[in-house]
mmCIF file of C-alpha atoms in Angstrom:
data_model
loop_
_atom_site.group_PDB
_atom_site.id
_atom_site.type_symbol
_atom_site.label_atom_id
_atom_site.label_comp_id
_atom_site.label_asym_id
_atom_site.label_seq_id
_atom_site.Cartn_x
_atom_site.Cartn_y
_atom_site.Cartn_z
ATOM 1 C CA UNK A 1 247.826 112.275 198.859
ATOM 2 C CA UNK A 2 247.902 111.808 202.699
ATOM 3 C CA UNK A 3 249.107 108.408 203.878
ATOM 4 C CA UNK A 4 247.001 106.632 206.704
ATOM 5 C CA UNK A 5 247.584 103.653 208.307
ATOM 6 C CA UNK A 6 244.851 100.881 208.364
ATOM 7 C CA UNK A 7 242.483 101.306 211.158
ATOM 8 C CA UNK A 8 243.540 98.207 213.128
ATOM 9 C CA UNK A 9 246.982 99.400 213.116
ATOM 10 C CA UNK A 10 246.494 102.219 214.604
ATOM 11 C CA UNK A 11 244.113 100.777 217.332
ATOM 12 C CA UNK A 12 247.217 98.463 217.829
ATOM 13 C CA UNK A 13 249.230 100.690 218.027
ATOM 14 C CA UNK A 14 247.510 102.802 220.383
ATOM 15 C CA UNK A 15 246.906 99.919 222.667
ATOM 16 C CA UNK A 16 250.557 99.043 222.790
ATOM 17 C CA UNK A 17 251.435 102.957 223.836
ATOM 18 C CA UNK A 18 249.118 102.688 226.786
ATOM 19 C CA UNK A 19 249.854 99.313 227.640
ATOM 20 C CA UNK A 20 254.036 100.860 227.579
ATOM 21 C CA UNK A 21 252.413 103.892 229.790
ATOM 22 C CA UNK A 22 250.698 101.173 232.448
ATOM 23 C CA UNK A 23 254.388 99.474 232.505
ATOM 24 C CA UNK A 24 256.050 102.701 233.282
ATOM 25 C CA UNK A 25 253.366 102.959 235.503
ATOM 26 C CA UNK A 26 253.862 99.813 237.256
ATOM 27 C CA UNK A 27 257.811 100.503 237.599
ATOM 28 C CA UNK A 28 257.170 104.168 239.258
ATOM 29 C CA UNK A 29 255.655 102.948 242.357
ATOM 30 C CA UNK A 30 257.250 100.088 242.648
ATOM 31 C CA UNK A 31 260.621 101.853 242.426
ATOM 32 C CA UNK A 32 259.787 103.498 245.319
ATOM 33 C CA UNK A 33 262.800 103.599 248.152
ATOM 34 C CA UNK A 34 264.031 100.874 245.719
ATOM 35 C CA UNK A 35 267.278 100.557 243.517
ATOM 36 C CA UNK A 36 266.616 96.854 242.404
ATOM 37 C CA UNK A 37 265.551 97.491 238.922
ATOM 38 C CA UNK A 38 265.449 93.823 238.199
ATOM 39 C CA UNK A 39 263.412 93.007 240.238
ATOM 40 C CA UNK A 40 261.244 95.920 239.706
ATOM 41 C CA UNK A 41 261.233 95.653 235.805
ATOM 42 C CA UNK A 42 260.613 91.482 236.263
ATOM 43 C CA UNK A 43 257.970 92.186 238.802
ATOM 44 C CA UNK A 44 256.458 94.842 236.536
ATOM 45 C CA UNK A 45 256.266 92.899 233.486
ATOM 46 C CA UNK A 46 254.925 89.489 235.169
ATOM 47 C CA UNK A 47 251.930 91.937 236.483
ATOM 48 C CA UNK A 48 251.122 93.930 233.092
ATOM 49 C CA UNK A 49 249.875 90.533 231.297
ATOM 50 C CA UNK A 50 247.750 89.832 234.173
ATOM 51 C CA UNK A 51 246.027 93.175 234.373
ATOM 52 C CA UNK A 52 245.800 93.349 230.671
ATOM 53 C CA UNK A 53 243.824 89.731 230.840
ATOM 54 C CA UNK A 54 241.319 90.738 233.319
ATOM 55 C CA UNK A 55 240.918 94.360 231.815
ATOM 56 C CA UNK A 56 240.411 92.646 228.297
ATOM 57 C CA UNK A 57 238.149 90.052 229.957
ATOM 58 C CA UNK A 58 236.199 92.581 231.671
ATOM 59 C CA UNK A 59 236.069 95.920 229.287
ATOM 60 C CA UNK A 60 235.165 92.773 226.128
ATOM 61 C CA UNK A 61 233.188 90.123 227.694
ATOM 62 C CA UNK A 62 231.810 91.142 231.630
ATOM 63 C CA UNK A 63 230.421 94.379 230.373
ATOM 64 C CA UNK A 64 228.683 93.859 227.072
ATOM 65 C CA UNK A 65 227.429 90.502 227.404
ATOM 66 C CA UNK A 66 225.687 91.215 231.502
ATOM 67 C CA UNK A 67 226.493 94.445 232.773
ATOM 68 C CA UNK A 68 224.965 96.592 229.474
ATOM 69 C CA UNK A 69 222.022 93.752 229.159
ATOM 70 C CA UNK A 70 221.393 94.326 233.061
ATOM 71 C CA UNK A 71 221.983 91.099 234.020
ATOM 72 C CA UNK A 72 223.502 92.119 237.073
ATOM 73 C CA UNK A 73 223.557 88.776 239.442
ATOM 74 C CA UNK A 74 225.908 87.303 236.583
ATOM 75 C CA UNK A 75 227.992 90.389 235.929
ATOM 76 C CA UNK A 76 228.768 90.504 240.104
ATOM 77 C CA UNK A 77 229.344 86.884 240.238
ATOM 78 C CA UNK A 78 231.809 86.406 237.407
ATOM 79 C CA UNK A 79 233.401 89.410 238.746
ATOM 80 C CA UNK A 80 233.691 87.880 241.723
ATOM 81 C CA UNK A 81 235.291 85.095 240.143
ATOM 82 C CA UNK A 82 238.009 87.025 238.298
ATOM 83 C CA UNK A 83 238.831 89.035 241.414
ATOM 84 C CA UNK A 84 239.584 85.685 243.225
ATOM 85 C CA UNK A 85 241.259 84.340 240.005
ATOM 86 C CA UNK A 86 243.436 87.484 239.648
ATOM 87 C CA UNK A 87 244.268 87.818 243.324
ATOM 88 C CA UNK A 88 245.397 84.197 243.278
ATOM 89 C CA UNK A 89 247.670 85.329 240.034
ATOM 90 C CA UNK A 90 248.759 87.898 241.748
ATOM 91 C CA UNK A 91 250.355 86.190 244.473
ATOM 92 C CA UNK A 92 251.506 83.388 242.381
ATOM 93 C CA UNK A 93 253.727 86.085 240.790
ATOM 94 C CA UNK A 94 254.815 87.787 244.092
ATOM 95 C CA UNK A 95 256.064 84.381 244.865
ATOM 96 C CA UNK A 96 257.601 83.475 242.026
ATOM 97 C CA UNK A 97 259.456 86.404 241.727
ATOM 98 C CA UNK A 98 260.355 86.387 245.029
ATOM 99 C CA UNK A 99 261.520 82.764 244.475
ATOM 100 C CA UNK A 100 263.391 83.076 241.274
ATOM 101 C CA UNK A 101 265.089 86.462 241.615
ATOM 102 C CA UNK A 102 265.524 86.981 245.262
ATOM 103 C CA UNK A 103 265.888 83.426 246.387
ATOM 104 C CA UNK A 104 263.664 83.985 249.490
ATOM 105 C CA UNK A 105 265.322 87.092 250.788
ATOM 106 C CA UNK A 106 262.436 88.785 252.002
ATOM 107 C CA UNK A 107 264.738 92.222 253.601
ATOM 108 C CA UNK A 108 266.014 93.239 249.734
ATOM 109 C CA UNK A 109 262.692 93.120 248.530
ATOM 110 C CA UNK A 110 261.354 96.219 247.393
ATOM 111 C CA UNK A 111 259.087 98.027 250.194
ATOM 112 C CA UNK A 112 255.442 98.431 247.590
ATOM 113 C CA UNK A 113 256.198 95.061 246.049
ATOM 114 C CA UNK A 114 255.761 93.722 249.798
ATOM 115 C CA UNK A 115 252.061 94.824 249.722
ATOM 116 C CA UNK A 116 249.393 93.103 248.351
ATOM 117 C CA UNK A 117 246.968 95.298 248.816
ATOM 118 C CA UNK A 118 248.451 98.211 247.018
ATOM 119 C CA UNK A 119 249.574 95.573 244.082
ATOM 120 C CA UNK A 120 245.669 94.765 244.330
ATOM 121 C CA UNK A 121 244.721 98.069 244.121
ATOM 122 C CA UNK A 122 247.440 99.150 241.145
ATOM 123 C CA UNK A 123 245.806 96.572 239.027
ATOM 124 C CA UNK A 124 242.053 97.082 239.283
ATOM 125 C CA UNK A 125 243.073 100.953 239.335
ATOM 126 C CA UNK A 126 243.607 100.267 235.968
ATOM 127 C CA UNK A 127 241.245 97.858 235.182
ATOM 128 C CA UNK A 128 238.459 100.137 236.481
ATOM 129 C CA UNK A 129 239.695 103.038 234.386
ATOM 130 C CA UNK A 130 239.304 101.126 231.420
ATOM 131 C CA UNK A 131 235.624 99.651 232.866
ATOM 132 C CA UNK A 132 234.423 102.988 232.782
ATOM 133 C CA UNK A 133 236.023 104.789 229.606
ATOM 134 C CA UNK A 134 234.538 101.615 227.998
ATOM 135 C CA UNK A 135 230.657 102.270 229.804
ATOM 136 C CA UNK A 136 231.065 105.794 229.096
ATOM 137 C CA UNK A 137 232.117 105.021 225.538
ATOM 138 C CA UNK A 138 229.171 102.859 224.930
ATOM 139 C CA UNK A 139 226.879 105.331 226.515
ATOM 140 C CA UNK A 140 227.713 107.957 224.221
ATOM 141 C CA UNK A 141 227.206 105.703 221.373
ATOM 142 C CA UNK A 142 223.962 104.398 222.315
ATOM 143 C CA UNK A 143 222.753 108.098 223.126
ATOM 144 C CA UNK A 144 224.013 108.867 219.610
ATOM 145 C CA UNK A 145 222.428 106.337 217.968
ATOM 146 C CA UNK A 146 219.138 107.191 219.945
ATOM 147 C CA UNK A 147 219.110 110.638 219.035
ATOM 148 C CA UNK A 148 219.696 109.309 215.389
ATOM 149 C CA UNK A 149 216.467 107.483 215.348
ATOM 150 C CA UNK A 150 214.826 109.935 217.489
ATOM 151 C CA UNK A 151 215.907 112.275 214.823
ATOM 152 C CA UNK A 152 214.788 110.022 212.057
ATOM 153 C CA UNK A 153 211.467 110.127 213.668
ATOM 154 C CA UNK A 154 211.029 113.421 213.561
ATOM 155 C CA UNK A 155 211.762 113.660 209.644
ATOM 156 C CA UNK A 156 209.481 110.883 209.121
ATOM 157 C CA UNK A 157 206.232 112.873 211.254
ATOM 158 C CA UNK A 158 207.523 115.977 209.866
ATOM 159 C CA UNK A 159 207.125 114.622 206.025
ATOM 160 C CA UNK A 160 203.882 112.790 207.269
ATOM 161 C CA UNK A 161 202.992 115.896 208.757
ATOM 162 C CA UNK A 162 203.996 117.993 205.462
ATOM 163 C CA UNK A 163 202.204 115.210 203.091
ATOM 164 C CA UNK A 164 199.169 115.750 204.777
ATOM 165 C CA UNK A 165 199.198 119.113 204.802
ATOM 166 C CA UNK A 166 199.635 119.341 200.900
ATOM 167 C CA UNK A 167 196.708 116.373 200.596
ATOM 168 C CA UNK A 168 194.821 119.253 202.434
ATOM 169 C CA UNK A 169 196.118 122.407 200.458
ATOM 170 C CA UNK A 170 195.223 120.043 197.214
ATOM 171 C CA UNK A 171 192.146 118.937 198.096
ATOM 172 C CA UNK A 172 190.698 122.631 198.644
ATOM 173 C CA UNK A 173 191.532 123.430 195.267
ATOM 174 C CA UNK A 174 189.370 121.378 192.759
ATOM 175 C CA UNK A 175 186.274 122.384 195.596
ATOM 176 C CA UNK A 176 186.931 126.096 194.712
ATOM 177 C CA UNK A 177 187.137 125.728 191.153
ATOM 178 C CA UNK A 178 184.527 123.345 190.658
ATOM 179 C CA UNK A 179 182.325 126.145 192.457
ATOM 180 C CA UNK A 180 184.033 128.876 190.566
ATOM 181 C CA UNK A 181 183.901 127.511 186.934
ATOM 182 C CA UNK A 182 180.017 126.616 187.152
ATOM 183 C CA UNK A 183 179.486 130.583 187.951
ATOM 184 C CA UNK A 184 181.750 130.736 184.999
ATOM 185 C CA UNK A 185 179.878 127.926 183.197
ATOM 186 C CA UNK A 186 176.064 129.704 184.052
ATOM 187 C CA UNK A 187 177.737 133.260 182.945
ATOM 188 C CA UNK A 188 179.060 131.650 179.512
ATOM 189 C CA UNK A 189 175.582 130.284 178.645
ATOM 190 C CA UNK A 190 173.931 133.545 179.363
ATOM 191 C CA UNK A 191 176.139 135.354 177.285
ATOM 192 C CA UNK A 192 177.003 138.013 180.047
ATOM 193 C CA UNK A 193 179.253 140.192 179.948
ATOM 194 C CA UNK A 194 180.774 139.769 182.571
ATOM 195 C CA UNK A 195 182.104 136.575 181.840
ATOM 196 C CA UNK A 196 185.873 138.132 180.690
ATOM 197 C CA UNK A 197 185.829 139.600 184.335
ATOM 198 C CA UNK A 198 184.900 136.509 186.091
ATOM 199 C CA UNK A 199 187.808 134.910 184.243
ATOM 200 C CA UNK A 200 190.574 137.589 184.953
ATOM 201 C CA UNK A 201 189.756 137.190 188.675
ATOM 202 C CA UNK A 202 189.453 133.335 188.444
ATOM 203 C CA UNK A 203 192.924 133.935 186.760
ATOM 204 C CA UNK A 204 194.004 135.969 189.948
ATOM 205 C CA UNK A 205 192.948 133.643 192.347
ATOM 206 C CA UNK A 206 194.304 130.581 190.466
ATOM 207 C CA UNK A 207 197.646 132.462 190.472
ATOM 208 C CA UNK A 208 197.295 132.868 194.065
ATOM 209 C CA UNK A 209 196.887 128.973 194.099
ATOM 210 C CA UNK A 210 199.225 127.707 191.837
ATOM 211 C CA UNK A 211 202.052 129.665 193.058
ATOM 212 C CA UNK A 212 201.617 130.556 196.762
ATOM 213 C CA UNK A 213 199.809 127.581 198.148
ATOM 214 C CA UNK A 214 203.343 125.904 198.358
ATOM 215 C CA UNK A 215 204.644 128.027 200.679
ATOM 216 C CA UNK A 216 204.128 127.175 204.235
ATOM 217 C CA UNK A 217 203.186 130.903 204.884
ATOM 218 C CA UNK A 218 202.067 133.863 203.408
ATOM 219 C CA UNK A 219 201.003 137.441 204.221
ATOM 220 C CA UNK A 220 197.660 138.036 205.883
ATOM 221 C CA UNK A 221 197.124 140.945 203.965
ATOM 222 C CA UNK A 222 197.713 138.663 200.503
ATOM 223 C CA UNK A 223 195.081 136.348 201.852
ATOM 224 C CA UNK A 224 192.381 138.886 202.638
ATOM 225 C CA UNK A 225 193.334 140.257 199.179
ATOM 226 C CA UNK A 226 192.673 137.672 197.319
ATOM 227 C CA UNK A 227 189.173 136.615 199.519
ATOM 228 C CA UNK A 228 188.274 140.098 198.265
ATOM 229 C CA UNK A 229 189.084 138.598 194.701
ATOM 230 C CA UNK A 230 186.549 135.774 195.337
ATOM 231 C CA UNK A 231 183.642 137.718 197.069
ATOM 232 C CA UNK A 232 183.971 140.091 194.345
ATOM 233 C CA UNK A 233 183.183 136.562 192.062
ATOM 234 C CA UNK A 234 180.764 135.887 194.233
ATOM 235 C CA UNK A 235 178.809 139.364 194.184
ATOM 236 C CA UNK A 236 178.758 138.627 190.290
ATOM 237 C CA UNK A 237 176.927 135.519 190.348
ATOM 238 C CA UNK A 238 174.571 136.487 193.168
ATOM 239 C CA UNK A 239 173.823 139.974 191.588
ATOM 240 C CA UNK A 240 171.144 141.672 193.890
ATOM 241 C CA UNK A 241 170.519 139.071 196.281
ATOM 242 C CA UNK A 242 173.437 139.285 198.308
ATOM 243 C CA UNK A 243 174.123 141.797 201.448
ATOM 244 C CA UNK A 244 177.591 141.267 202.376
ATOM 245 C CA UNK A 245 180.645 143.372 204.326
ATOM 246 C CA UNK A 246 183.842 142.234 204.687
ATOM 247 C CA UNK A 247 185.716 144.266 207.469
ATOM 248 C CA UNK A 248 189.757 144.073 207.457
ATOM 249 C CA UNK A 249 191.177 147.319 208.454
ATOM 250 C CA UNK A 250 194.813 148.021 207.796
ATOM 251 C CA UNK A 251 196.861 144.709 208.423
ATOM 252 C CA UNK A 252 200.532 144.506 209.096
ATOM 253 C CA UNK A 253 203.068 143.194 206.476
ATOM 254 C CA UNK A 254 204.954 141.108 208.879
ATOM 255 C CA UNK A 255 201.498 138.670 209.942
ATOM 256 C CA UNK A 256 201.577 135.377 208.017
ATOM 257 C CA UNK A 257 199.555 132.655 207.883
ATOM 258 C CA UNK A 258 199.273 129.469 206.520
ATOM 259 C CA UNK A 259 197.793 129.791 202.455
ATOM 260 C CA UNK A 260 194.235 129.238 202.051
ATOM 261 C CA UNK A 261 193.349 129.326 205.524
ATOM 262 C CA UNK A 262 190.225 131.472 205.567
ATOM 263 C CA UNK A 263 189.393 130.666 202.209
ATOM 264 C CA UNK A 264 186.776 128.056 202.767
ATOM 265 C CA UNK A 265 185.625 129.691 205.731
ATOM 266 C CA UNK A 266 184.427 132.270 202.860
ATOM 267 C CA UNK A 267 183.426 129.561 200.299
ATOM 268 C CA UNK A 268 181.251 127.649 202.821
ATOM 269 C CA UNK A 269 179.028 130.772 203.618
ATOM 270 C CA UNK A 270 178.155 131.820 200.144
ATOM 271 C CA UNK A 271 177.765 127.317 199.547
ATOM 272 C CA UNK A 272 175.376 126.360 202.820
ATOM 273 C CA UNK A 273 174.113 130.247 203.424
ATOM 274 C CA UNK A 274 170.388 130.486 202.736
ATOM 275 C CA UNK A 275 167.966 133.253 200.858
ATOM 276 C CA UNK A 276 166.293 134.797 203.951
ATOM 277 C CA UNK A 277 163.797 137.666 203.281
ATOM 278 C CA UNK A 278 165.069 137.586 199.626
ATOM 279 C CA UNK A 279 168.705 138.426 200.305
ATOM 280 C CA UNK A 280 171.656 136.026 201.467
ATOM 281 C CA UNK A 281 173.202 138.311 204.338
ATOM 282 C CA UNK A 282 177.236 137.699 205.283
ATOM 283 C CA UNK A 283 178.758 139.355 207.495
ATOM 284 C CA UNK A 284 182.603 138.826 208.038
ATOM 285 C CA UNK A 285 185.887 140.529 209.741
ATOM 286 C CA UNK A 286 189.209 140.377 210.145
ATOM 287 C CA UNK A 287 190.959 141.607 213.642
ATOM 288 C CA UNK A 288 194.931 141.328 214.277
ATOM 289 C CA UNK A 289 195.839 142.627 217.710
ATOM 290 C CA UNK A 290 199.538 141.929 219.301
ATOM 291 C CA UNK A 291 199.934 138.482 216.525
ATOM 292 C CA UNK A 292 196.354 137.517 218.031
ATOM 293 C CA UNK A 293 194.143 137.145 214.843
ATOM 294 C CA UNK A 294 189.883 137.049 215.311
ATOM 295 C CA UNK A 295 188.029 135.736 211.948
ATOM 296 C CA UNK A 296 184.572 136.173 212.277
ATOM 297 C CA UNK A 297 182.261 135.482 209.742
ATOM 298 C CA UNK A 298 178.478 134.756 209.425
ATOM 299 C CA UNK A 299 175.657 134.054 206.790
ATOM 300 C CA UNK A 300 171.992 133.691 207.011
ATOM 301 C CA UNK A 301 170.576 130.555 207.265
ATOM 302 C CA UNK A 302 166.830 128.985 207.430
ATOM 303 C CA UNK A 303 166.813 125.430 207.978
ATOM 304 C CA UNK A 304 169.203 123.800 210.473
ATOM 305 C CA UNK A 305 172.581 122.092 209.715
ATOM 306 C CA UNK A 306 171.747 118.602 209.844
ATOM 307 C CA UNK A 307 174.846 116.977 209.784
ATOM 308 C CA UNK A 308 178.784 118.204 209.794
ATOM 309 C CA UNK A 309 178.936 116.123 206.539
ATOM 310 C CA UNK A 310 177.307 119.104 205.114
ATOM 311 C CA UNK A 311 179.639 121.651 206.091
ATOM 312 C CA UNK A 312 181.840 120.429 203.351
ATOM 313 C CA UNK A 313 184.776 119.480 202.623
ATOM 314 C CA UNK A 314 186.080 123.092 203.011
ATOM 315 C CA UNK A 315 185.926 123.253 206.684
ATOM 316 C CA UNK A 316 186.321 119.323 207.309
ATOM 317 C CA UNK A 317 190.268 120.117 206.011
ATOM 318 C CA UNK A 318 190.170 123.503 207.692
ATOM 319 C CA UNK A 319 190.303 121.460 210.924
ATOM 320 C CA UNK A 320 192.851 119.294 209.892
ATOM 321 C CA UNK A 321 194.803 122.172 209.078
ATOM 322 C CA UNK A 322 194.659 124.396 212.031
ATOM 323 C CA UNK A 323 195.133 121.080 214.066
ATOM 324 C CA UNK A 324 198.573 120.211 211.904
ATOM 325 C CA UNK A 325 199.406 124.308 211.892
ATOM 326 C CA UNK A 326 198.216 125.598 215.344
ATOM 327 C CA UNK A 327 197.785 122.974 217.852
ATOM 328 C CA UNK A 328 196.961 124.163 221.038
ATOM 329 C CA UNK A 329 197.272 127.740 219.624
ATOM 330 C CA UNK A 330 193.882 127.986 217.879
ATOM 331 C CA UNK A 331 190.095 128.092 219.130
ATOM 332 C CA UNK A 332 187.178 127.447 216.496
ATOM 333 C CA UNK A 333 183.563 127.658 217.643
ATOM 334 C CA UNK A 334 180.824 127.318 215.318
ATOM 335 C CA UNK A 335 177.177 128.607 216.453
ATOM 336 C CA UNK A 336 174.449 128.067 214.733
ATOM 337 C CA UNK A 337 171.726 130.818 215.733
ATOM 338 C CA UNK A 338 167.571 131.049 214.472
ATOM 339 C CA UNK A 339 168.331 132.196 211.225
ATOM 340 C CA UNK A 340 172.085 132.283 211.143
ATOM 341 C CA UNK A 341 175.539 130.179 211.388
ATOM 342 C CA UNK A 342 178.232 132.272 212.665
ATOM 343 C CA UNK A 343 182.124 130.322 212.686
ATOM 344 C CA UNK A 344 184.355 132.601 214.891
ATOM 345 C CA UNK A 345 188.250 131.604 214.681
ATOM 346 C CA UNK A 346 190.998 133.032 216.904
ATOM 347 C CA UNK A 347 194.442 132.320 216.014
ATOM 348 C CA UNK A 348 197.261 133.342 218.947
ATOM 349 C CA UNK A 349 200.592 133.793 215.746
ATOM 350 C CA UNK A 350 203.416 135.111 217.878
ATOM 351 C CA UNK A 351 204.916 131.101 218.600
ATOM 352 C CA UNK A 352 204.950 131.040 214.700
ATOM 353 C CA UNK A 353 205.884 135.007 214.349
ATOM 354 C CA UNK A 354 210.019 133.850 213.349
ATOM 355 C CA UNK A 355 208.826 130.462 211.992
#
């Protein structure tokens, strides 16, 4: 077991080492074409108290209390007021030392102890050392502690910010499978046969859901699968009615996008597209050029949208989504033409590419 000494013995102690280092400090220029070490160590240890007072009194009350809380008048005058203090010190120990050691004789005296400006100087050398290791010290903590909360900011918005996001995923799915199982449910009560296949893809698609809507991305080319899985529901239910191509040529492994993106896109044109001429007409494609990806899809449509509310939920949470996703990296125009609504979405991926 390593042995440590408790914290404020070691800050002790390292106070005491530099205060020995300021004494030696002291004695080296005062020394100077000197050889009266009395003198020099009395002078020397009369001035370290005094320059530890007003570097204590400064670096523990001046600072914190005005400089730090910008009160500026009062942190100039009560510096004022310890410079005039100290100086006074200052030459109440010149004098006394030259006094009580020397007895007046001015011509021993050592030649830098004769100068009160350079004694001046000496002290608030070190005083202003200390001032600005202490400023400096208290920068880097409040910078610190800053970037802490800054930090903790950022994991709080980025939870918020995930939260939502799996509100959103969550609320797409009962939507889909409440339109899903009442194909399922019609099918069932018709005895049709191809009820087992509605359910294997439902099965897909639910697998899809359940274990890849978690992820914050997946491949392109597993989402376009798996809207081929629910078009291919779709085509079931709709039978003869419904003219629909789906154009995705060949799409690179490496695209990803968020899960269930286009999804509703999908859902909402076989839910709000009309009969027109007997036949419910969508057209859609996929385009990925250079991490640019262009969904465009459109389905025929008689009356006129009378309201977003109607839209549905689908692409109410498909904005929220691109907005948390793709912020300024996203455009979504919606047209709605004589007998068609066309939703056109262009996605620039390359900032997300390595995300």
């Amino acid at each position: 077991m390593t042995f440590r000494l408790p914290k404020i013995v070691q800050t002790v102690s390292l106070h005491l080492l530099f205060w020995t280092g300021v004494w030696f400090f002291f004695f080296y220029f005062f020394s100077y074409n000197s050889n009266d070490n009395t003198y020099i160590i009395w002078f020397s240890s009369c001035l370290l108290p005094l320059t530890m007072g007003v570097t204590y009194f400064m670096e523990r009350i001046l600072i914190p209390r005005f400089l730090l809380k910008r009160d500026y008048q009062k942190f100039a005058l009560y510096t004022f007021y310890t410079f005039v203090v100290s100086s006074y010190l200052i030459v109440l120990a010149l004098y006394g030392c030259l006094i009580f050691l020397l007895k007046f004789n001015v011509a021993i005296m050592p030649p830098m102890s004769k100068n009160f400006l350079f004694i001046l100087i000496l002290v608030y050398l070190v005083v202003g050392v200390i001032s600005f290791i202490s400023i400096l010290n208290n920068t880097l903590k409040t910078d610190a502690k800053n970037k802490e909360l800054e930090n903790k900011i950022l994991a709080t918005q980025l939870q918020l910010k995930e939260q939502e996001l799996h509100y959103l995923k969550r609320q797409i799915h009962p939507h889909f499978l409440f339109n899903t199982l009442n194909t399922i449910y019609g099918f069932a009560l018709q005895k049709s046969k191809h009820t087992p296949e509605i359910i294997l893809k439902l099965s897909n698609l639910l697998d899809y859901i359940l274990y890849q809507i978690n992820q914050p991305k997946v491949a392109l080319k597993e989402e376009v699968l798996h809207i081929k899985e629910y078009i291919e529901l779709e085509k079931i239910r709709f039978k003869d009615s419904l003219l629909i191509r789906f154009d995705a040529p060949s799409i690179d492994s490496s695209i990803q996008v968020s899960p269930m993106l286009l999804i509703p896109f999908v859902e909402n044109a076989f839910k709000h597209g009309e009969l027109v001429d007997g036949f419910l007409r969508i057209d859609a494609s996929i385009r990925v050029d250079n991490y640019q990806m262009e969904f465009k899809i459109s389905n025929s449509m008689r009356s006129p949208v009378e309201d977003e509310a109607k839209e549905g939920i689908g692409l109410s949470n498909i904005n929220k989504r691109l907005d948390l996703n793709y912020l300024n990296n996203y455009q979504l125009k919606a047209t709605r033409e004589k007998d068609s609504y066309t939703a056109h979405l262009i996605i620039d991926l390359k900032p997300f590419a390595d995300v």
